[in-house]
C-alpha positions as a printed Julia matrix, in Angstrom:
87×3 Matrix{Float64}:
 -262.94   -90.87   -92.47
 -262.33   -92.68   -95.75
 -264.18   -91.77   -99.11
 -267.39   -90.04  -100.09
 -269.86   -89.7    -97.52
 -272.72   -92.37   -98.01
 -275.0    -90.28   -95.07
 -273.94   -87.4    -92.6
 -275.86   -86.42   -89.38
 -274.69   -83.54   -87.41
 -275.31   -84.15   -83.56
 -274.84   -82.46   -80.17
 -273.61   -85.39   -77.91
 -273.11   -85.65   -74.34
 -269.39   -86.52   -73.46
 -268.34   -87.25   -69.56
 -264.5    -86.99   -69.13
 -263.29   -88.25   -65.9
 -259.96   -86.63   -65.29
 -258.5    -89.07   -61.99
 -255.48   -86.64   -61.46
 -254.89   -83.73   -59.3
 -254.61   -80.82   -61.92
 -257.05   -79.08   -63.89
 -256.14   -78.43   -67.68
 -257.33   -75.88   -69.71
 -257.49   -76.82   -73.98
 -259.36   -74.68   -75.92
 -260.66   -76.3    -79.07
 -260.76   -79.93   -78.29
 -261.35   -82.16   -81.65
 -261.93   -86.18   -81.48
 -262.69   -88.85   -83.53
 -266.09   -90.86   -82.84
 -264.71   -94.59   -82.65
 -266.98   -97.66   -82.58
 -265.3   -101.38   -82.13
 -262.14   -99.77   -83.6
 -263.79   -98.07   -86.54
 -263.94   -94.26   -87.04
 -267.32   -93.31   -87.54
 -267.25   -89.6    -86.98
 -265.51   -86.49   -85.7
 -266.65   -84.32   -82.62
 -265.66   -80.85   -81.55
 -265.58   -79.53   -77.86
 -265.46   -75.45   -78.39
 -263.55   -74.53   -75.25
 -262.74   -77.57   -72.75
 -261.2    -77.24   -69.49
 -261.27   -80.48   -67.48
 -261.23   -80.02   -63.86
 -260.57   -82.81   -61.15
 -263.41   -85.44   -61.1
 -266.02   -85.82   -63.78
 -266.53   -83.16   -66.36
 -269.54   -83.44   -68.96
 -269.4    -81.43   -71.94
 -271.6    -80.86   -75.54
 -269.8    -81.7    -78.52
 -270.66   -80.58   -81.68
 -270.55   -83.95   -83.91
 -270.53   -85.43   -87.33
 -272.35   -89.17   -87.64
 -270.5    -90.11   -90.72
 -271.2    -93.51   -92.95
 -268.9    -93.96   -95.85
 -268.15   -97.01   -98.12
 -265.19   -98.04   -95.45
 -267.33   -97.86   -92.42
 -270.63   -98.96   -93.59
 -270.83  -102.09   -91.56
 -269.53  -100.85   -87.97
 -271.62   -97.59   -88.47
 -274.76   -99.36   -89.31
 -273.95  -101.62   -85.98
 -273.67   -98.64   -84.11
 -276.78   -96.95   -85.07
 -278.7   -100.05   -84.79
 -277.27  -100.69   -81.08
 -277.96   -96.99   -80.2
 -281.51   -97.22   -81.46
 -282.36  -100.43   -79.42
 -281.29   -97.99   -76.28
 -278.34   -99.92   -75.68
 -275.88   -98.04   -73.43
 -272.39   -97.47   -75.51
């Protein structure tokens, strides 16, 4: 993510992934970046990901990380989220 972390928070987040194809996909461990306005603000992992046709809801383990490089964007994200705005 960049420089030393100023703040880190461990989260469990719900993620909706929609599969428009006619195929199921079994991926095992799925790692991803948490991105807001084009800036990486954390990392997440889905332990045993299988994506089936249509909507799929997962619980991911995530780390929201504020660094000197993403401080402004991460703060904007957190403020928007705490106001209850859908992101």
